[in-house]
């Protein structure tokens, strides 16, 4: 597009556009990106967000679907929403596969994308069942919750888990970029940061939620409850001989079944929080604790035994 040398308000659009083009070219050279491509190279955040909104509606049609939907039209709407969402995801998966160079950008990528999206779609009934358990856990664990519908419609922890259950399925299908985009959409909306690689068991409840961080290699058992500002993070990052961070190592906590972790607790490293333990608010923990432990900030500061 030809631009005037100087726009009416005084800025030189031609010079700015030229400068931005130069910056893009320098970035692509540094990243060793293919030159001369004319099509989109990476998945679209906006299109993925639209697809996930449709999937939320397909999972919970009378709660998260369109306001005019009636029960007799549920199956029709679910089929229509799935058709739109899954076809949109095929193109985004193709773009991710092509950008990584796993397959060529033509028919091979399209066929592989359709195969992976079909595998993802087959998991949706099981994901709905997992989410039902999460909703029940939130209702049973919060005395302020009046009913399960309030939980589904209002609780940020449930929105974060809907996205995580979907993102984790994509992550397991070796689609880490799509998975991360799905997770970050929920992170932006809720303040809850769950890496799609984290493994989370049934009946998981995040109360309040803002500031919760769950790292990529965290493993969380069944019936676990977290409160706001809890971090399940890495204690340190290993560096390789080339000076770059080592990727993929197990570096986040293992939280066994029936554990409660209260607000502001920070748990770091590949440690294990034993079954049935309770971790108090603002505790900083970098060592494993056995099943049934009762950890509080006061007891740790006093040097008292941390196991009940």
PDB file of C-alpha atoms in Angstrom:
ATOM      1  CA  UNK A   1       0.000   0.000   0.000  1.00  0.00           C
ATOM      2  CA  UNK A   2       1.389   3.383  -1.011  1.00  0.00           C
ATOM      3  CA  UNK A   3       1.479   5.853   1.875  1.00  0.00           C
ATOM      4  CA  UNK A   4       1.812   9.630   1.762  1.00  0.00           C
ATOM      5  CA  UNK A   5       5.244  10.859   2.855  1.00  0.00           C
ATOM      6  CA  UNK A   6       3.664  12.819   5.666  1.00  0.00           C
ATOM      7  CA  UNK A   7       0.266  12.330   7.246  1.00  0.00           C
ATOM      8  CA  UNK A   8      -1.934  15.369   8.008  1.00  0.00           C
ATOM      9  CA  UNK A   9      -1.177  15.261  11.740  1.00  0.00           C
ATOM     10  CA  UNK A  10       2.584  15.510  11.231  1.00  0.00           C
ATOM     11  CA  UNK A  11       3.930  11.977  11.631  1.00  0.00           C
ATOM     12  CA  UNK A  12       5.809  10.390   8.768  1.00  0.00           C
ATOM     13  CA  UNK A  13       3.977   7.119   8.145  1.00  0.00           C
ATOM     14  CA  UNK A  14       6.278   6.078   5.323  1.00  0.00           C
ATOM     15  CA  UNK A  15       9.344   6.335   7.550  1.00  0.00           C
ATOM     16  CA  UNK A  16       7.644   4.472  10.428  1.00  0.00           C
ATOM     17  CA  UNK A  17       6.422   1.661   8.161  1.00  0.00           C
ATOM     18  CA  UNK A  18       9.914   1.360   6.676  1.00  0.00           C
ATOM     19  CA  UNK A  19      11.480   1.239  10.127  1.00  0.00           C
ATOM     20  CA  UNK A  20       9.084  -1.464  11.300  1.00  0.00           C
ATOM     21  CA  UNK A  21       9.773  -3.504   8.151  1.00  0.00           C
ATOM     22  CA  UNK A  22      13.493  -3.290   8.899  1.00  0.00           C
ATOM     23  CA  UNK A  23      12.926  -4.423  12.484  1.00  0.00           C
ATOM     24  CA  UNK A  24      10.886  -7.409  11.273  1.00  0.00           C
ATOM     25  CA  UNK A  25      13.542  -8.398   8.780  1.00  0.00           C
ATOM     26  CA  UNK A  26      16.293  -8.207  11.391  1.00  0.00           C
ATOM     27  CA  UNK A  27      14.220 -10.339  13.791  1.00  0.00           C
ATOM     28  CA  UNK A  28      13.597 -12.977  11.128  1.00  0.00           C
ATOM     29  CA  UNK A  29      17.295 -13.112  10.277  1.00  0.00           C
ATOM     30  CA  UNK A  30      18.255 -13.577  13.945  1.00  0.00           C
ATOM     31  CA  UNK A  31      15.633 -16.287  14.371  1.00  0.00           C
ATOM     32  CA  UNK A  32      16.633 -17.934  11.067  1.00  0.00           C
ATOM     33  CA  UNK A  33      13.095 -17.686   9.778  1.00  0.00           C
ATOM     34  CA  UNK A  34      12.204 -18.603   6.217  1.00  0.00           C
ATOM     35  CA  UNK A  35      12.227 -15.535   3.995  1.00  0.00           C
ATOM     36  CA  UNK A  36       9.643 -14.763   1.347  1.00  0.00           C
ATOM     37  CA  UNK A  37       6.646 -16.497   2.930  1.00  0.00           C
ATOM     38  CA  UNK A  38       3.355 -14.838   2.075  1.00  0.00           C
ATOM     39  CA  UNK A  39       0.903 -16.729   4.284  1.00  0.00           C
ATOM     40  CA  UNK A  40       0.348 -16.736   8.050  1.00  0.00           C
ATOM     41  CA  UNK A  41       3.092 -18.682   9.814  1.00  0.00           C
ATOM     42  CA  UNK A  42       1.612 -19.207  13.284  1.00  0.00           C
ATOM     43  CA  UNK A  43      -1.763 -19.923  14.894  1.00  0.00           C
ATOM     44  CA  UNK A  44      -4.123 -17.023  15.561  1.00  0.00           C
ATOM     45  CA  UNK A  45      -4.871 -16.214  19.200  1.00  0.00           C
ATOM     46  CA  UNK A  46      -8.211 -14.672  18.225  1.00  0.00           C
ATOM     47  CA  UNK A  47      -9.355 -17.704  16.220  1.00  0.00           C
ATOM     48  CA  UNK A  48      -8.313 -20.079  18.986  1.00  0.00           C
ATOM     49  CA  UNK A  49     -10.214 -17.962  21.531  1.00  0.00           C
ATOM     50  CA  UNK A  50     -13.352 -18.208  19.380  1.00  0.00           C
ATOM     51  CA  UNK A  51     -12.956 -21.987  19.042  1.00  0.00           C
ATOM     52  CA  UNK A  52     -12.502 -22.453  22.793  1.00  0.00           C
ATOM     53  CA  UNK A  53     -15.583 -20.331  23.512  1.00  0.00           C
ATOM     54  CA  UNK A  54     -17.563 -22.657  21.232  1.00  0.00           C
ATOM     55  CA  UNK A  55     -16.095 -25.680  23.015  1.00  0.00           C
ATOM     56  CA  UNK A  56     -17.086 -24.247  26.404  1.00  0.00           C
ATOM     57  CA  UNK A  57     -20.619 -23.955  25.075  1.00  0.00           C
ATOM     58  CA  UNK A  58     -20.538 -27.491  23.695  1.00  0.00           C
ATOM     59  CA  UNK A  59     -19.378 -28.833  27.051  1.00  0.00           C
ATOM     60  CA  UNK A  60     -22.020 -26.926  29.045  1.00  0.00           C
ATOM     61  CA  UNK A  61     -24.668 -25.880  26.499  1.00  0.00           C
ATOM     62  CA  UNK A  62     -27.417 -24.615  28.828  1.00  0.00           C
ATOM     63  CA  UNK A  63     -24.990 -22.718  31.041  1.00  0.00           C
ATOM     64  CA  UNK A  64     -22.216 -21.492  28.735  1.00  0.00           C
ATOM     65  CA  UNK A  65     -23.991 -21.728  25.395  1.00  0.00           C
ATOM     66  CA  UNK A  66     -26.218 -19.115  23.729  1.00  0.00           C
ATOM     67  CA  UNK A  67     -28.866 -17.478  25.896  1.00  0.00           C
ATOM     68  CA  UNK A  68     -31.728 -18.482  23.580  1.00  0.00           C
ATOM     69  CA  UNK A  69     -30.874 -22.221  23.662  1.00  0.00           C
ATOM     70  CA  UNK A  70     -33.624 -24.583  24.881  1.00  0.00           C
ATOM     71  CA  UNK A  71     -33.143 -28.114  26.178  1.00  0.00           C
ATOM     72  CA  UNK A  72     -34.753 -29.697  23.123  1.00  0.00           C
ATOM     73  CA  UNK A  73     -32.134 -28.024  20.948  1.00  0.00           C
ATOM     74  CA  UNK A  74     -29.073 -29.052  22.964  1.00  0.00           C
ATOM     75  CA  UNK A  75     -27.798 -31.803  20.685  1.00  0.00           C
ATOM     76  CA  UNK A  76     -28.250 -29.705  17.539  1.00  0.00           C
ATOM     77  CA  UNK A  77     -26.378 -26.788  19.091  1.00  0.00           C
ATOM     78  CA  UNK A  78     -23.602 -29.013  20.454  1.00  0.00           C
ATOM     79  CA  UNK A  79     -23.085 -30.612  17.039  1.00  0.00           C
ATOM     80  CA  UNK A  80     -23.060 -27.228  15.312  1.00  0.00           C
ATOM     81  CA  UNK A  81     -20.644 -25.709  17.858  1.00  0.00           C
ATOM     82  CA  UNK A  82     -18.314 -28.699  17.657  1.00  0.00           C
ATOM     83  CA  UNK A  83     -18.302 -28.605  13.859  1.00  0.00           C
ATOM     84  CA  UNK A  84     -17.306 -24.938  13.868  1.00  0.00           C
ATOM     85  CA  UNK A  85     -14.750 -25.236  16.666  1.00  0.00           C
ATOM     86  CA  UNK A  86     -13.019 -28.386  15.465  1.00  0.00           C
ATOM     87  CA  UNK A  87     -12.745 -27.222  11.862  1.00  0.00           C
ATOM     88  CA  UNK A  88     -11.248 -23.941  13.069  1.00  0.00           C
ATOM     89  CA  UNK A  89      -8.759 -25.861  15.216  1.00  0.00           C
ATOM     90  CA  UNK A  90      -7.649 -27.979  12.249  1.00  0.00           C
ATOM     91  CA  UNK A  91      -6.251 -24.899  10.528  1.00  0.00           C
ATOM     92  CA  UNK A  92      -4.545 -23.667  13.728  1.00  0.00           C
ATOM     93  CA  UNK A  93      -3.003 -27.095  14.299  1.00  0.00           C
ATOM     94  CA  UNK A  94      -1.790 -27.158  10.694  1.00  0.00           C
ATOM     95  CA  UNK A  95      -0.096 -23.811  11.231  1.00  0.00           C
ATOM     96  CA  UNK A  96       1.620 -25.007  14.409  1.00  0.00           C
ATOM     97  CA  UNK A  97       2.858 -28.190  12.741  1.00  0.00           C
ATOM     98  CA  UNK A  98       4.098 -26.263   9.708  1.00  0.00           C
ATOM     99  CA  UNK A  99       5.845 -23.629  11.834  1.00  0.00           C
ATOM    100  CA  UNK A 100       7.799 -26.344  13.653  1.00  0.00           C
ATOM    101  CA  UNK A 101       8.751 -28.096  10.436  1.00  0.00           C
ATOM    102  CA  UNK A 102       7.313 -31.414  11.649  1.00  0.00           C
ATOM    103  CA  UNK A 103       5.562 -31.880   8.305  1.00  0.00           C
ATOM    104  CA  UNK A 104       5.460 -29.839   5.131  1.00  0.00           C
ATOM    105  CA  UNK A 105       2.920 -27.041   4.844  1.00  0.00           C
ATOM    106  CA  UNK A 106       0.753 -28.806   2.263  1.00  0.00           C
ATOM    107  CA  UNK A 107      -1.345 -31.949   2.360  1.00  0.00           C
ATOM    108  CA  UNK A 108       0.771 -33.753   4.955  1.00  0.00           C
ATOM    109  CA  UNK A 109       0.242 -31.001   7.527  1.00  0.00           C
ATOM    110  CA  UNK A 110      -3.485 -30.794   6.813  1.00  0.00           C
ATOM    111  CA  UNK A 111      -3.946 -34.561   7.166  1.00  0.00           C
ATOM    112  CA  UNK A 112      -1.917 -34.713  10.365  1.00  0.00           C
ATOM    113  CA  UNK A 113      -3.804 -31.723  11.776  1.00  0.00           C
ATOM    114  CA  UNK A 114      -7.130 -33.421  11.130  1.00  0.00           C
ATOM    115  CA  UNK A 115      -5.879 -36.616  12.789  1.00  0.00           C
ATOM    116  CA  UNK A 116      -4.787 -34.782  15.942  1.00  0.00           C
ATOM    117  CA  UNK A 117      -7.972 -32.739  16.183  1.00  0.00           C
ATOM    118  CA  UNK A 118     -10.006 -35.955  15.858  1.00  0.00           C
ATOM    119  CA  UNK A 119      -8.008 -37.435  18.752  1.00  0.00           C
ATOM    120  CA  UNK A 120      -8.657 -34.280  20.766  1.00  0.00           C
ATOM    121  CA  UNK A 121     -12.389 -34.336  19.978  1.00  0.00           C
ATOM    122  CA  UNK A 122     -12.691 -37.947  21.132  1.00  0.00           C
ATOM    123  CA  UNK A 123     -11.579 -36.853  24.614  1.00  0.00           C
ATOM    124  CA  UNK A 124     -14.295 -34.228  25.091  1.00  0.00           C
ATOM    125  CA  UNK A 125     -16.839 -36.517  26.858  1.00  0.00           C
ATOM    126  CA  UNK A 126     -14.169 -37.574  29.371  1.00  0.00           C
ATOM    127  CA  UNK A 127     -13.144 -33.924  29.846  1.00  0.00           C
ATOM    128  CA  UNK A 128     -16.770 -33.010  30.596  1.00  0.00           C
ATOM    129  CA  UNK A 129     -16.862 -35.750  33.254  1.00  0.00           C
ATOM    130  CA  UNK A 130     -13.645 -34.444  34.836  1.00  0.00           C
ATOM    131  CA  UNK A 131     -15.058 -30.923  34.898  1.00  0.00           C
ATOM    132  CA  UNK A 132     -18.266 -32.119  36.545  1.00  0.00           C
ATOM    133  CA  UNK A 133     -16.106 -33.461  39.370  1.00  0.00           C
ATOM    134  CA  UNK A 134     -14.244 -30.143  39.617  1.00  0.00           C
ATOM    135  CA  UNK A 135     -17.545 -28.239  39.862  1.00  0.00           C
ATOM    136  CA  UNK A 136     -18.766 -30.601  42.588  1.00  0.00           C
ATOM    137  CA  UNK A 137     -15.481 -30.195  44.479  1.00  0.00           C
ATOM    138  CA  UNK A 138     -15.860 -26.411  44.407  1.00  0.00           C
ATOM    139  CA  UNK A 139     -19.463 -26.573  45.592  1.00  0.00           C
ATOM    140  CA  UNK A 140     -18.667 -29.012  48.380  1.00  0.00           C
ATOM    141  CA  UNK A 141     -15.539 -27.108  49.431  1.00  0.00           C
ATOM    142  CA  UNK A 142     -16.970 -23.592  49.615  1.00  0.00           C
ATOM    143  CA  UNK A 143     -19.699 -22.775  52.166  1.00  0.00           C
ATOM    144  CA  UNK A 144     -20.494 -19.601  50.188  1.00  0.00           C
ATOM    145  CA  UNK A 145     -21.525 -21.614  47.112  1.00  0.00           C
ATOM    146  CA  UNK A 146     -25.322 -21.873  46.886  1.00  0.00           C
ATOM    147  CA  UNK A 147     -25.448 -24.409  44.038  1.00  0.00           C
ATOM    148  CA  UNK A 148     -23.347 -25.987  41.316  1.00  0.00           C
ATOM    149  CA  UNK A 149     -24.700 -23.604  38.686  1.00  0.00           C
ATOM    150  CA  UNK A 150     -23.304 -20.625  40.581  1.00  0.00           C
ATOM    151  CA  UNK A 151     -19.937 -22.368  40.689  1.00  0.00           C
ATOM    152  CA  UNK A 152     -19.890 -23.022  36.952  1.00  0.00           C
ATOM    153  CA  UNK A 153     -21.066 -19.558  36.000  1.00  0.00           C
ATOM    154  CA  UNK A 154     -19.082 -17.455  38.461  1.00  0.00           C
ATOM    155  CA  UNK A 155     -15.956 -19.140  39.829  1.00  0.00           C
ATOM    156  CA  UNK A 156     -12.686 -18.185  38.114  1.00  0.00           C
ATOM    157  CA  UNK A 157     -11.121 -21.465  39.215  1.00  0.00           C
ATOM    158  CA  UNK A 158     -13.645 -23.375  37.124  1.00  0.00           C
ATOM    159  CA  UNK A 159     -13.007 -21.241  34.045  1.00  0.00           C
ATOM    160  CA  UNK A 160      -9.289 -21.841  34.500  1.00  0.00           C
ATOM    161  CA  UNK A 161      -9.887 -25.594  34.800  1.00  0.00           C
ATOM    162  CA  UNK A 162     -12.092 -25.748  31.709  1.00  0.00           C
ATOM    163  CA  UNK A 163      -9.244 -24.206  29.771  1.00  0.00           C
ATOM    164  CA  UNK A 164      -6.639 -26.382  31.479  1.00  0.00           C
ATOM    165  CA  UNK A 165      -8.446 -29.659  30.797  1.00  0.00           C
ATOM    166  CA  UNK A 166      -8.697 -28.687  27.112  1.00  0.00           C
ATOM    167  CA  UNK A 167      -5.147 -27.319  26.972  1.00  0.00           C
ATOM    168  CA  UNK A 168      -3.687 -30.408  28.648  1.00  0.00           C
ATOM    169  CA  UNK A 169      -5.318 -32.643  26.028  1.00  0.00           C
ATOM    170  CA  UNK A 170      -3.707 -30.530  23.283  1.00  0.00           C
ATOM    171  CA  UNK A 171      -0.366 -30.607  25.114  1.00  0.00           C
ATOM    172  CA  UNK A 172      -0.459 -34.419  25.292  1.00  0.00           C
ATOM    173  CA  UNK A 173      -1.066 -34.455  21.537  1.00  0.00           C
ATOM    174  CA  UNK A 174       2.239 -32.568  21.125  1.00  0.00           C
ATOM    175  CA  UNK A 175       0.647 -29.231  20.311  1.00  0.00           C
ATOM    176  CA  UNK A 176       2.374 -27.070  22.936  1.00  0.00           C
ATOM    177  CA  UNK A 177       1.806 -23.702  21.253  1.00  0.00           C
ATOM    178  CA  UNK A 178      -1.951 -24.158  20.892  1.00  0.00           C
ATOM    179  CA  UNK A 179      -2.093 -25.521  24.428  1.00  0.00           C
ATOM    180  CA  UNK A 180      -0.205 -22.523  25.803  1.00  0.00           C
ATOM    181  CA  UNK A 181      -2.467 -20.080  23.975  1.00  0.00           C
ATOM    182  CA  UNK A 182      -5.555 -21.764  25.444  1.00  0.00           C
ATOM    183  CA  UNK A 183      -4.006 -21.602  28.924  1.00  0.00           C
ATOM    184  CA  UNK A 184      -2.988 -17.968  28.593  1.00  0.00           C
ATOM    185  CA  UNK A 185      -6.495 -16.906  27.535  1.00  0.00           C
ATOM    186  CA  UNK A 186      -7.722 -18.181  30.908  1.00  0.00           C
ATOM    187  CA  UNK A 187      -4.707 -16.699  32.709  1.00  0.00           C
ATOM    188  CA  UNK A 188      -5.558 -13.257  31.343  1.00  0.00           C
ATOM    189  CA  UNK A 189      -9.207 -13.617  32.383  1.00  0.00           C
ATOM    190  CA  UNK A 190      -8.705 -15.109  35.858  1.00  0.00           C
ATOM    191  CA  UNK A 191      -5.190 -14.381  37.118  1.00  0.00           C
ATOM    192  CA  UNK A 192      -4.688 -18.159  37.476  1.00  0.00           C
ATOM    193  CA  UNK A 193      -1.581 -19.405  35.658  1.00  0.00           C
ATOM    194  CA  UNK A 194      -1.662 -23.161  34.971  1.00  0.00           C
ATOM    195  CA  UNK A 195       0.874 -24.473  32.506  1.00  0.00           C
ATOM    196  CA  UNK A 196      -0.850 -26.917  30.123  1.00  0.00           C
ATOM    197  CA  UNK A 197       1.764 -29.563  30.888  1.00  0.00           C
ATOM    198  CA  UNK A 198       0.724 -29.819  34.551  1.00  0.00           C
ATOM    199  CA  UNK A 199      -1.030 -33.078  35.440  1.00  0.00           C
ATOM    200  CA  UNK A 200      -4.101 -32.497  37.629  1.00  0.00           C
ATOM    201  CA  UNK A 201      -6.259 -35.246  39.102  1.00  0.00           C
ATOM    202  CA  UNK A 202     -10.000 -35.427  39.670  1.00  0.00           C
ATOM    203  CA  UNK A 203     -12.079 -33.152  41.920  1.00  0.00           C
ATOM    204  CA  UNK A 204      -9.594 -30.279  41.932  1.00  0.00           C
ATOM    205  CA  UNK A 205     -10.646 -26.993  43.537  1.00  0.00           C
ATOM    206  CA  UNK A 206      -9.006 -23.572  43.320  1.00  0.00           C
ATOM    207  CA  UNK A 207     -10.754 -21.196  45.745  1.00  0.00           C
ATOM    208  CA  UNK A 208     -10.650 -17.465  44.880  1.00  0.00           C
ATOM    209  CA  UNK A 209      -7.719 -18.179  42.604  1.00  0.00           C
ATOM    210  CA  UNK A 210      -5.968 -14.910  41.789  1.00  0.00           C
ATOM    211  CA  UNK A 211      -2.193 -15.354  41.740  1.00  0.00           C
ATOM    212  CA  UNK A 212      -2.153 -19.165  41.655  1.00  0.00           C
ATOM    213  CA  UNK A 213       0.802 -20.507  39.634  1.00  0.00           C
ATOM    214  CA  UNK A 214       1.164 -24.189  38.681  1.00  0.00           C
ATOM    215  CA  UNK A 215       4.287 -25.134  36.747  1.00  0.00           C
ATOM    216  CA  UNK A 216       4.701 -27.364  33.723  1.00  0.00           C
ATOM    217  CA  UNK A 217       5.897 -30.547  35.456  1.00  0.00           C
ATOM    218  CA  UNK A 218       3.698 -30.305  38.556  1.00  0.00           C
ATOM    219  CA  UNK A 219       1.697 -33.430  39.375  1.00  0.00           C
ATOM    220  CA  UNK A 220      -1.440 -32.979  41.475  1.00  0.00           C
ATOM    221  CA  UNK A 221      -3.456 -35.868  42.841  1.00  0.00           C
ATOM    222  CA  UNK A 222      -7.160 -36.237  43.524  1.00  0.00           C
ATOM    223  CA  UNK A 223      -9.328 -34.044  45.757  1.00  0.00           C
ATOM    224  CA  UNK A 224      -6.645 -31.349  46.158  1.00  0.00           C
ATOM    225  CA  UNK A 225      -7.619 -27.815  47.181  1.00  0.00           C
ATOM    226  CA  UNK A 226      -5.590 -24.643  46.586  1.00  0.00           C
ATOM    227  CA  UNK A 227      -6.297 -21.099  47.713  1.00  0.00           C
ATOM    228  CA  UNK A 228      -5.274 -17.802  46.151  1.00  0.00           C
ATOM    229  CA  UNK A 229      -1.602 -16.900  45.528  1.00  0.00           C
ATOM    230  CA  UNK A 230      -0.329 -20.470  45.904  1.00  0.00           C
ATOM    231  CA  UNK A 231       2.770 -21.227  43.827  1.00  0.00           C
ATOM    232  CA  UNK A 232       3.820 -24.716  42.757  1.00  0.00           C
ATOM    233  CA  UNK A 233       7.064 -23.645  41.152  1.00  0.00           C
ATOM    234  CA  UNK A 234      10.665 -24.532  40.379  1.00  0.00           C
ATOM    235  CA  UNK A 235      13.412 -24.013  42.966  1.00  0.00           C
ATOM    236  CA  UNK A 236      16.155 -23.513  40.391  1.00  0.00           C
ATOM    237  CA  UNK A 237      16.747 -23.764  36.656  1.00  0.00           C
ATOM    238  CA  UNK A 238      19.502 -26.032  35.389  1.00  0.00           C
ATOM    239  CA  UNK A 239      21.848 -24.592  32.794  1.00  0.00           C
ATOM    240  CA  UNK A 240      23.483 -26.692  30.073  1.00  0.00           C
ATOM    241  CA  UNK A 241      27.080 -26.567  28.863  1.00  0.00           C
ATOM    242  CA  UNK A 242      26.066 -24.012  26.248  1.00  0.00           C
ATOM    243  CA  UNK A 243      24.831 -21.652  28.964  1.00  0.00           C
ATOM    244  CA  UNK A 244      21.185 -22.059  27.949  1.00  0.00           C
ATOM    245  CA  UNK A 245      18.427 -23.195  30.305  1.00  0.00           C
ATOM    246  CA  UNK A 246      17.775 -26.938  30.203  1.00  0.00           C
ATOM    247  CA  UNK A 247      14.223 -27.608  29.037  1.00  0.00           C
ATOM    248  CA  UNK A 248      11.823 -30.322  30.112  1.00  0.00           C
ATOM    249  CA  UNK A 249      13.342 -31.478  33.410  1.00  0.00           C
ATOM    250  CA  UNK A 250      10.967 -32.394  36.234  1.00  0.00           C
ATOM    251  CA  UNK A 251      11.304 -29.337  38.464  1.00  0.00           C
ATOM    252  CA  UNK A 252       7.898 -28.736  40.071  1.00  0.00           C
ATOM    253  CA  UNK A 253       6.198 -30.317  43.096  1.00  0.00           C
ATOM    254  CA  UNK A 254       4.217 -33.526  43.373  1.00  0.00           C
ATOM    255  CA  UNK A 255       1.071 -32.984  45.454  1.00  0.00           C
ATOM    256  CA  UNK A 256      -0.561 -36.219  46.559  1.00  0.00           C
ATOM    257  CA  UNK A 257      -4.278 -36.876  47.145  1.00  0.00           C
ATOM    258  CA  UNK A 258      -6.411 -34.929  49.650  1.00  0.00           C
ATOM    259  CA  UNK A 259      -3.916 -32.106  50.244  1.00  0.00           C
ATOM    260  CA  UNK A 260      -5.019 -28.572  51.172  1.00  0.00           C
ATOM    261  CA  UNK A 261      -2.665 -25.642  50.465  1.00  0.00           C
ATOM    262  CA  UNK A 262      -3.704 -22.312  51.927  1.00  0.00           C
ATOM    263  CA  UNK A 263      -3.312 -18.783  50.599  1.00  0.00           C
ATOM    264  CA  UNK A 264       0.129 -17.477  49.741  1.00  0.00           C
ATOM    265  CA  UNK A 265       2.015 -20.751  50.217  1.00  0.00           C
ATOM    266  CA  UNK A 266       5.066 -21.188  47.987  1.00  0.00           C
ATOM    267  CA  UNK A 267       6.187 -24.752  47.273  1.00  0.00           C
ATOM    268  CA  UNK A 268       9.292 -25.069  45.139  1.00  0.00           C
ATOM    269  CA  UNK A 269      11.258 -27.856  43.499  1.00  0.00           C
ATOM    270  CA  UNK A 270      10.672 -31.522  42.753  1.00  0.00           C
ATOM    271  CA  UNK A 271       9.439 -32.314  46.243  1.00  0.00           C
ATOM    272  CA  UNK A 272       6.470 -34.391  47.401  1.00  0.00           C
ATOM    273  CA  UNK A 273       3.637 -33.186  49.604  1.00  0.00           C
ATOM    274  CA  UNK A 274       2.337 -36.356  51.187  1.00  0.00           C
ATOM    275  CA  UNK A 275      -1.281 -37.498  51.050  1.00  0.00           C
ATOM    276  CA  UNK A 276      -3.688 -35.726  53.386  1.00  0.00           C
ATOM    277  CA  UNK A 277      -1.265 -32.937  54.337  1.00  0.00           C
ATOM    278  CA  UNK A 278      -2.253 -29.360  55.136  1.00  0.00           C
ATOM    279  CA  UNK A 279       0.099 -26.520  54.156  1.00  0.00           C
ATOM    280  CA  UNK A 280      -0.639 -23.251  55.946  1.00  0.00           C
ATOM    281  CA  UNK A 281      -0.820 -19.752  54.531  1.00  0.00           C
ATOM    282  CA  UNK A 282       2.417 -18.020  53.464  1.00  0.00           C
ATOM    283  CA  UNK A 283       4.558 -21.102  54.121  1.00  0.00           C
ATOM    284  CA  UNK A 284       7.767 -21.307  52.044  1.00  0.00           C
ATOM    285  CA  UNK A 285       8.523 -24.986  51.484  1.00  0.00           C
ATOM    286  CA  UNK A 286      11.439 -26.549  49.602  1.00  0.00           C
ATOM    287  CA  UNK A 287      11.566 -30.046  51.123  1.00  0.00           C
ATOM    288  CA  UNK A 288       9.251 -33.036  50.974  1.00  0.00           C
ATOM    289  CA  UNK A 289       6.820 -33.750  53.797  1.00  0.00           C
ATOM    290  CA  UNK A 290       5.291 -37.137  54.645  1.00  0.00           C
ATOM    291  CA  UNK A 291       1.583 -38.002  54.481  1.00  0.00           C
ATOM    292  CA  UNK A 292      -0.589 -36.314  57.075  1.00  0.00           C
ATOM    293  CA  UNK A 293       1.789 -33.398  57.701  1.00  0.00           C
ATOM    294  CA  UNK A 294       0.452 -30.161  59.217  1.00  0.00           C
ATOM    295  CA  UNK A 295       2.762 -27.315  58.158  1.00  0.00           C
ATOM    296  CA  UNK A 296       2.313 -23.761  59.374  1.00  0.00           C
ATOM    297  CA  UNK A 297       4.454 -20.648  59.143  1.00  0.00           C
ATOM    298  CA  UNK A 298       4.548 -20.239  62.920  1.00  0.00           C
ATOM    299  CA  UNK A 299       5.772 -23.783  63.540  1.00  0.00           C
ATOM    300  CA  UNK A 300       8.498 -23.435  60.911  1.00  0.00           C
ATOM    301  CA  UNK A 301       9.716 -20.126  62.377  1.00  0.00           C
ATOM    302  CA  UNK A 302       9.815 -21.607  65.887  1.00  0.00           C
ATOM    303  CA  UNK A 303      11.764 -24.617  64.671  1.00  0.00           C
ATOM    304  CA  UNK A 304       9.062 -26.938  65.986  1.00  0.00           C
ATOM    305  CA  UNK A 305       8.424 -30.311  64.309  1.00  0.00           C
ATOM    306  CA  UNK A 306       6.353 -29.835  61.214  1.00  0.00           C
ATOM    307  CA  UNK A 307       4.670 -33.240  61.278  1.00  0.00           C
ATOM    308  CA  UNK A 308       1.610 -33.640  63.450  1.00  0.00           C
TER     309      UNK A 308
END
